[in-house]
């Protein structure tokens, strides 16, 4: 998607109120995990706008959820900043993954996709080992994949859903970090993906909000353990971002047309607006930042 103001880049000064589409949005639903390419309007993941300056030159990155949404925007940004990138995605998302890989490769980056389900410990171990093998090492671990299934009441949340949400959002992060840490050199950076839901919980996202609070605590605790090893651990906490997570069950269908209208900027963010924060946290520019959670919320405050 081209921003309505024209084919500029992330440094072009503009009005954040009108930079991207505002509600109301068309009603739409997809089955989970869904595809970016079936969303209307399509999310902006920086394909036409992100300009890199070698801020991650030579870095070797593993990004989960890299096919679509925020993960796709991060993958494209890292590629354009000079990193080599492995993205993970679910097999059902091959189309989105191929699109993302094509964009990264067109930018001159080395990149491959590894499909598989991170809610399984064995796969997480294999993913880290295969990524490090393919990249010749690992410098950046970016946990973006997540599961969000809205339910009106705690009475509607099955043990299976609760378990799957925790396995995808919390256990997978634990397994991937645990497997990656012995491989990470000094200067490496781990970036997790929390949410405004860690701080301002929606009642229809009980299990999801709980996982996001756990991600904040995990990020802070792990950052303290590994600081003496010269490894930094931070998180990004997005507010409402226009991604397929939302119309594929992440929100009740009737909330999609007004998605993001409750923020001070009055619209949802786009994945392209999250990616620069991941780049900052990955690069040496943030050498004195660890155990931190960066909000990208359209103005709703994080603590
Ligand atoms: P998205 O649907 O584009 O990305 C989520 C990705 O998670 C999927 O592409 C998929 O590849 C991956 N995934 C889910 N289950 C998986 C599994 N079992 N195995 C492997 N991969 C799996 O949506 P997004 O909004 O870009 O989500 C990215 C992250 O951002 C998530 O952690 C989400 O919780 C977080 N987040 C999103 C919003 C928002 O409003 N969109 C707000 C705050 C936080
Ligand atoms: Mg996807």
CSV table of C-alpha atoms and ligand atoms in Angstrom, one decimal:
chain,number,residue,atom,x,y,z
A,1,UNK,CA,0.0,0.0,0.0
A,2,UNK,CA,1.3,3.5,-0.9
A,3,UNK,CA,0.7,6.1,1.9
A,4,UNK,CA,-2.0,8.5,0.6
A,5,UNK,CA,0.3,11.5,0.8
A,6,UNK,CA,2.6,10.0,-1.9
A,7,UNK,CA,5.6,7.9,-2.4
A,8,UNK,CA,7.9,9.3,0.3
A,9,UNK,CA,10.0,7.5,2.9
A,10,UNK,CA,10.0,7.2,6.7
A,11,UNK,CA,11.9,10.5,7.0
A,12,UNK,CA,9.5,12.7,5.1
A,13,UNK,CA,7.8,15.1,7.4
A,14,UNK,CA,4.0,14.8,7.4
A,15,UNK,CA,0.9,15.0,9.5
A,16,UNK,CA,0.6,11.7,11.5
A,17,UNK,CA,-3.2,12.2,11.6
A,18,UNK,CA,-3.5,11.8,7.8
A,19,UNK,CA,-0.4,9.9,7.0
A,20,UNK,CA,-2.4,6.6,7.0
A,21,UNK,CA,-6.0,5.4,6.6
A,22,UNK,CA,-8.4,6.4,9.4
A,23,UNK,CA,-11.6,4.6,10.5
A,24,UNK,CA,-14.1,3.6,9.3
A,25,UNK,CA,-12.7,0.5,7.6
A,26,UNK,CA,-14.6,-2.0,5.6
A,27,UNK,CA,-16.1,-4.9,7.5
A,28,UNK,CA,-13.9,-8.0,7.0
A,29,UNK,CA,-13.1,-11.4,8.5
A,30,UNK,CA,-10.6,-14.1,7.7
A,31,UNK,CA,-9.8,-17.5,9.2
A,32,UNK,CA,-6.7,-17.4,11.4
A,33,UNK,CA,-3.8,-16.9,10.8
A,34,UNK,CA,-5.0,-15.0,7.7
A,35,UNK,CA,-3.1,-13.2,5.0
A,36,UNK,CA,-2.0,-9.6,4.7
A,37,UNK,CA,-2.7,-9.7,1.0
A,38,UNK,CA,-6.4,-10.3,1.7
A,39,UNK,CA,-6.8,-7.2,4.0
A,40,UNK,CA,-8.6,-4.0,2.8
A,41,UNK,CA,-6.8,-1.7,2.9
A,42,UNK,CA,-3.6,-3.7,2.9
A,43,UNK,CA,-1.2,-3.0,5.7
A,44,UNK,CA,1.8,-0.8,5.0
A,45,UNK,CA,4.9,-2.8,5.9
A,46,UNK,CA,7.3,-0.3,4.4
A,47,UNK,CA,7.7,-2.0,1.1
A,48,UNK,CA,7.6,1.2,-0.9
A,49,UNK,CA,8.8,3.6,1.9
A,50,UNK,CA,11.5,2.1,4.2
A,51,UNK,CA,14.9,3.4,3.3
A,52,UNK,CA,17.9,1.8,5.1
A,53,UNK,CA,21.3,3.3,5.8
A,54,UNK,CA,23.4,0.2,6.8
A,55,UNK,CA,22.5,0.5,10.5
A,56,UNK,CA,22.5,-3.4,10.8
A,57,UNK,CA,25.2,-4.1,8.3
A,58,UNK,CA,26.4,-7.7,8.5
A,59,UNK,CA,24.0,-8.7,11.3
A,60,UNK,CA,22.4,-12.1,11.3
A,61,UNK,CA,18.7,-12.1,12.4
A,62,UNK,CA,16.0,-14.5,13.2
A,63,UNK,CA,12.5,-13.0,13.1
A,64,UNK,CA,9.4,-15.0,14.0
A,65,UNK,CA,6.1,-14.0,12.5
A,66,UNK,CA,8.1,-12.4,9.7
A,67,UNK,CA,5.6,-13.1,6.9
A,68,UNK,CA,3.0,-10.5,7.7
A,69,UNK,CA,2.2,-7.4,9.7
A,70,UNK,CA,4.7,-6.1,12.2
A,71,UNK,CA,7.1,-9.0,11.6
A,72,UNK,CA,7.1,-8.4,7.9
A,73,UNK,CA,7.8,-4.7,8.4
A,74,UNK,CA,10.7,-5.6,10.7
A,75,UNK,CA,12.1,-8.1,8.2
A,76,UNK,CA,12.0,-5.6,5.4
A,77,UNK,CA,13.6,-2.9,7.5
A,78,UNK,CA,16.3,-5.2,8.8
A,79,UNK,CA,17.0,-6.4,5.2
A,80,UNK,CA,17.3,-2.8,4.0
A,81,UNK,CA,19.6,-1.9,6.9
A,82,UNK,CA,22.0,-4.6,5.7
A,83,UNK,CA,21.1,-7.6,7.8
A,84,UNK,CA,20.8,-11.2,6.6
A,85,UNK,CA,17.4,-12.5,7.8
A,86,UNK,CA,15.7,-15.8,8.5
A,87,UNK,CA,11.9,-15.5,8.9
A,88,UNK,CA,9.7,-18.0,10.5
A,89,UNK,CA,6.0,-18.4,9.7
A,90,UNK,CA,3.2,-21.0,9.7
A,91,UNK,CA,2.9,-23.2,6.6
A,92,UNK,CA,-0.5,-21.7,5.9
A,93,UNK,CA,1.2,-18.3,5.4
A,94,UNK,CA,3.5,-19.3,2.6
A,95,UNK,CA,2.0,-16.7,0.2
A,96,UNK,CA,2.7,-13.8,2.6
A,97,UNK,CA,6.1,-15.3,3.4
A,98,UNK,CA,7.1,-15.5,-0.3
A,99,UNK,CA,6.0,-11.9,-0.8
A,100,UNK,CA,8.1,-10.7,2.1
A,101,UNK,CA,11.1,-12.7,1.0
A,102,UNK,CA,10.8,-11.3,-2.6
A,103,UNK,CA,10.8,-7.7,-1.2
A,104,UNK,CA,13.8,-8.4,1.0
A,105,UNK,CA,15.8,-10.1,-1.8
A,106,UNK,CA,14.9,-7.3,-4.2
A,107,UNK,CA,16.6,-5.0,-1.7
A,108,UNK,CA,19.8,-7.1,-2.0
A,109,UNK,CA,19.5,-8.9,1.3
A,110,UNK,CA,20.1,-12.6,1.8
A,111,UNK,CA,17.0,-14.1,3.3
A,112,UNK,CA,15.2,-17.4,3.7
A,113,UNK,CA,11.9,-18.6,5.3
A,114,UNK,CA,11.6,-21.6,7.6
A,115,UNK,CA,8.0,-22.7,8.1
A,116,UNK,CA,6.8,-24.4,11.3
A,117,UNK,CA,4.8,-24.2,14.5
A,118,UNK,CA,6.6,-22.4,17.3
A,119,UNK,CA,4.1,-23.7,19.9
A,120,UNK,CA,6.2,-26.9,19.8
A,121,UNK,CA,9.4,-26.9,21.8
A,122,UNK,CA,11.2,-29.3,19.5
A,123,UNK,CA,10.5,-27.0,16.5
A,124,UNK,CA,11.8,-23.9,18.4
A,125,UNK,CA,15.1,-25.7,19.1
A,126,UNK,CA,15.4,-26.8,15.4
A,127,UNK,CA,14.4,-23.3,14.2
A,128,UNK,CA,17.2,-21.6,16.2
A,129,UNK,CA,19.8,-24.2,15.2
A,130,UNK,CA,18.8,-24.1,11.5
A,131,UNK,CA,18.7,-20.3,11.4
A,132,UNK,CA,22.1,-20.0,13.0
A,133,UNK,CA,23.4,-22.7,10.6
A,134,UNK,CA,22.0,-20.9,7.5
A,135,UNK,CA,23.2,-17.5,8.7
A,136,UNK,CA,26.6,-18.6,9.9
A,137,UNK,CA,25.7,-17.4,13.4
A,138,UNK,CA,23.1,-15.3,15.2
A,139,UNK,CA,23.2,-11.7,16.4
A,140,UNK,CA,19.6,-10.7,16.5
A,141,UNK,CA,16.6,-12.6,17.8
A,142,UNK,CA,13.3,-11.0,17.3
A,143,UNK,CA,10.2,-12.6,18.7
A,144,UNK,CA,7.2,-11.2,16.8
A,145,UNK,CA,4.9,-14.2,16.3
A,146,UNK,CA,1.7,-14.1,18.4
A,147,UNK,CA,-1.7,-15.5,18.8
A,148,UNK,CA,-4.8,-13.4,19.8
A,149,UNK,CA,-8.3,-14.8,19.9
A,150,UNK,CA,-11.0,-12.5,21.3
A,151,UNK,CA,-13.7,-14.0,23.6
A,152,UNK,CA,-16.5,-12.1,25.2
A,153,UNK,CA,-16.1,-13.8,28.6
A,154,UNK,CA,-13.7,-16.0,30.6
A,155,UNK,CA,-16.5,-18.6,30.3
A,156,UNK,CA,-15.9,-18.8,26.6
A,157,UNK,CA,-12.1,-19.4,26.8
A,158,UNK,CA,-11.3,-23.1,26.5
A,159,UNK,CA,-8.3,-24.6,28.2
A,160,UNK,CA,-7.1,-25.4,24.6
A,161,UNK,CA,-7.2,-21.7,23.6
A,162,UNK,CA,-5.6,-20.6,26.9
A,163,UNK,CA,-2.9,-23.1,26.4
A,164,UNK,CA,-2.3,-22.4,22.7
A,165,UNK,CA,-2.1,-18.6,23.4
A,166,UNK,CA,0.5,-19.1,26.2
A,167,UNK,CA,2.5,-21.6,24.1
A,168,UNK,CA,2.7,-19.3,21.1
A,169,UNK,CA,3.3,-16.0,22.9
A,170,UNK,CA,5.2,-17.0,26.0
A,171,UNK,CA,6.6,-20.5,25.9
A,172,UNK,CA,7.9,-20.1,22.3
A,173,UNK,CA,9.7,-16.9,23.3
A,174,UNK,CA,11.2,-18.8,26.3
A,175,UNK,CA,12.3,-21.8,24.1
A,176,UNK,CA,13.7,-19.6,21.4
A,177,UNK,CA,15.7,-17.4,23.8
A,178,UNK,CA,16.9,-20.4,25.7
A,179,UNK,CA,18.2,-22.1,22.5
A,180,UNK,CA,19.6,-18.9,21.1
A,181,UNK,CA,21.5,-17.5,24.1
A,182,UNK,CA,24.5,-19.9,24.0
A,183,UNK,CA,25.0,-18.9,20.4
A,184,UNK,CA,24.8,-15.1,20.8
A,185,UNK,CA,28.0,-13.0,20.8
A,186,UNK,CA,28.6,-9.9,22.8
A,187,UNK,CA,26.6,-7.0,21.2
A,188,UNK,CA,23.7,-9.3,20.3
A,189,UNK,CA,20.2,-8.1,20.9
A,190,UNK,CA,16.9,-9.9,21.7
A,191,UNK,CA,13.7,-8.0,21.0
A,192,UNK,CA,10.3,-9.3,22.2
A,193,UNK,CA,6.9,-8.1,21.2
A,194,UNK,CA,4.6,-7.1,24.1
A,195,UNK,CA,1.5,-4.9,23.7
A,196,UNK,CA,-0.4,-2.0,25.2
A,197,UNK,CA,-2.6,-4.9,26.5
A,198,UNK,CA,0.1,-5.6,29.1
A,199,UNK,CA,-0.9,-2.3,30.7
A,200,UNK,CA,-4.4,-1.5,29.6
A,201,UNK,CA,-6.3,-4.7,29.3
A,202,UNK,CA,-9.4,-5.3,27.2
A,203,UNK,CA,-11.8,-7.7,28.9
A,204,UNK,CA,-12.3,-9.7,25.6
A,205,UNK,CA,-8.5,-10.4,25.5
A,206,UNK,CA,-8.1,-12.0,28.9
A,207,UNK,CA,-5.6,-14.7,27.9
A,208,UNK,CA,-3.8,-12.6,25.4
A,209,UNK,CA,-3.3,-9.6,27.7
A,210,UNK,CA,-2.0,-12.0,30.4
A,211,UNK,CA,0.6,-13.3,27.9
A,212,UNK,CA,1.7,-9.8,27.0
A,213,UNK,CA,2.2,-8.9,30.7
A,214,UNK,CA,4.3,-12.1,31.0
A,215,UNK,CA,6.4,-10.9,28.1
A,216,UNK,CA,7.2,-7.6,29.8
A,217,UNK,CA,8.3,-9.4,33.0
A,218,UNK,CA,10.3,-12.0,31.0
A,219,UNK,CA,12.1,-9.3,29.0
A,220,UNK,CA,13.0,-7.4,32.2
A,221,UNK,CA,14.2,-10.5,34.1
A,222,UNK,CA,16.2,-11.9,31.2
A,223,UNK,CA,17.8,-8.5,30.5
A,224,UNK,CA,19.3,-8.5,34.0
A,225,UNK,CA,20.6,-12.0,33.7
A,226,UNK,CA,22.4,-11.5,30.4
A,227,UNK,CA,23.6,-7.9,30.8
A,228,UNK,CA,27.0,-9.1,32.2
A,229,UNK,CA,27.4,-11.1,29.0
A,230,UNK,CA,27.0,-8.0,26.8
A,231,UNK,CA,23.6,-9.1,25.5
A,232,UNK,CA,20.6,-6.7,25.5
A,233,UNK,CA,17.0,-7.7,25.8
A,234,UNK,CA,14.1,-5.2,25.1
A,235,UNK,CA,10.5,-5.3,24.0
A,236,UNK,CA,8.2,-3.2,21.8
A,237,UNK,CA,4.6,-2.6,23.0
A,238,UNK,CA,2.4,-1.7,20.1
A,239,UNK,CA,-1.0,-0.2,20.4
A,240,UNK,CA,-3.7,-1.0,17.8
A,241,UNK,CA,-1.8,-1.8,14.5
A,242,UNK,CA,-3.6,-2.5,11.2
A,243,UNK,CA,-2.6,-6.2,10.7
A,244,UNK,CA,-4.4,-9.4,9.8
A,245,UNK,CA,-4.2,-10.6,13.5
A,246,UNK,CA,-7.2,-8.4,14.1
A,247,UNK,CA,-9.8,-9.4,11.4
A,248,UNK,CA,-8.8,-13.1,11.8
A,249,UNK,CA,-10.3,-13.5,15.3
A,250,UNK,CA,-8.2,-11.0,17.3
A,251,UNK,CA,-11.1,-8.6,17.6
A,252,UNK,CA,-14.9,-9.2,17.5
A,253,UNK,CA,-15.9,-8.6,13.9
A,254,UNK,CA,-17.9,-5.5,14.7
A,255,UNK,CA,-14.8,-3.7,16.1
A,256,UNK,CA,-12.9,-3.8,12.9
A,257,UNK,CA,-14.5,-0.8,11.2
A,258,UNK,CA,-13.6,1.5,14.1
A,259,UNK,CA,-10.3,-0.1,14.9
A,260,UNK,CA,-7.8,2.4,16.4
A,261,UNK,CA,-10.4,5.2,16.8
A,262,UNK,CA,-9.8,5.4,20.6
A,263,UNK,CA,-6.2,6.5,20.3
A,264,UNK,CA,-5.3,10.2,20.5
A,265,UNK,CA,-4.1,10.0,16.9
A,266,UNK,CA,-7.5,8.6,16.0
A,267,UNK,CA,-6.4,5.8,13.8
A,268,UNK,CA,-4.5,2.4,14.0
A,269,UNK,CA,-0.8,2.4,13.4
A,270,UNK,CA,0.7,0.6,10.5
A,271,UNK,CA,3.4,-2.1,10.8
A,272,UNK,CA,5.8,0.3,9.0
A,273,UNK,CA,5.5,2.7,12.0
A,274,UNK,CA,6.7,0.0,14.4
A,275,UNK,CA,9.7,-1.3,12.4
A,276,UNK,CA,12.0,1.7,13.1
A,277,UNK,CA,11.8,1.0,16.9
A,278,UNK,CA,12.9,-2.6,16.3
A,279,UNK,CA,15.8,-1.3,14.2
A,280,UNK,CA,16.9,1.1,16.9
A,281,UNK,CA,16.8,-1.7,19.6
A,282,UNK,CA,18.7,-4.1,17.3
A,283,UNK,CA,21.4,-1.6,16.3
A,284,UNK,CA,24.4,-0.5,18.4
A,285,UNK,CA,22.7,3.0,18.6
A,286,UNK,CA,20.8,1.6,21.6
A,287,UNK,CA,23.9,0.2,23.4
A,288,UNK,CA,22.8,1.6,26.8
A,289,UNK,CA,19.2,0.4,26.5
A,290,UNK,CA,18.2,-2.9,28.0
A,291,UNK,CA,15.3,-4.3,30.0
A,292,UNK,CA,13.2,-1.5,28.4
A,293,UNK,CA,9.7,-1.6,26.8
A,294,UNK,CA,9.1,0.9,23.9
A,295,UNK,CA,5.5,1.9,23.2
A,296,UNK,CA,4.2,2.5,19.7
A,297,UNK,CA,0.7,3.3,20.7
A,298,UNK,CA,-0.7,6.3,18.9
A,299,UNK,CA,-0.7,8.2,22.2
A,300,UNK,CA,-2.2,5.9,24.7
A,301,UNK,CA,0.3,6.0,27.6
A,302,UNK,CA,2.4,3.1,28.8
A,303,UNK,CA,3.8,3.2,32.3
B,1,LIG,P1,0.2,-11.0,12.2
B,1,LIG,O1,-0.9,-11.9,12.1
B,1,LIG,O2,0.7,-10.4,10.9
B,1,LIG,O3,1.5,-11.7,12.8
B,1,LIG,C1,1.4,-12.7,13.8
B,1,LIG,C2,2.3,-13.8,13.3
B,1,LIG,O4,2.4,-14.8,14.3
B,1,LIG,C3,1.7,-14.6,12.1
B,1,LIG,O5,2.1,-14.0,10.8
B,1,LIG,C4,2.3,-16.0,12.2
B,1,LIG,O6,3.4,-16.2,11.4
B,1,LIG,C5,2.8,-16.0,13.7
B,1,LIG,N1,2.3,-17.1,14.4
B,1,LIG,C6,1.1,-17.3,15.1
B,1,LIG,N2,1.0,-18.5,15.6
B,1,LIG,C7,2.1,-19.1,15.3
B,1,LIG,C8,2.6,-20.5,15.5
B,1,LIG,N3,2.0,-21.3,16.3
B,1,LIG,N4,3.8,-20.8,15.0
B,1,LIG,C9,4.5,-19.9,14.2
B,1,LIG,N5,4.1,-18.7,14.0
B,1,LIG,C10,3.0,-18.3,14.5
B,1,LIG,O7,-0.1,-9.9,13.2
B,1,LIG,P2,0.7,-8.7,13.9
B,1,LIG,O8,-0.3,-7.8,14.5
B,1,LIG,O9,1.8,-8.2,13.1
B,1,LIG,O10,1.3,-9.5,15.2
B,1,LIG,C11,2.7,-9.5,15.5
B,1,LIG,C12,2.9,-9.3,17.0
B,1,LIG,O11,2.5,-8.0,17.3
B,1,LIG,C13,2.1,-10.3,17.8
B,1,LIG,O12,3.0,-10.7,18.9
B,1,LIG,C14,1.0,-9.5,18.4
B,1,LIG,O13,0.6,-9.9,19.6
B,1,LIG,C15,1.7,-8.1,18.5
B,1,LIG,N6,0.8,-7.0,18.6
B,1,LIG,C16,0.0,-6.7,17.6
B,1,LIG,C17,-0.9,-5.6,17.8
B,1,LIG,C18,-1.9,-5.2,16.8
B,1,LIG,O14,-2.7,-4.4,17.0
B,1,LIG,N7,-1.8,-5.8,15.6
B,1,LIG,C19,-0.8,-4.8,19.0
B,1,LIG,C20,0.1,-5.2,20.0
B,1,LIG,C21,0.9,-6.3,19.8
B,2,LIG,MG1,1.0,-13.9,9.0
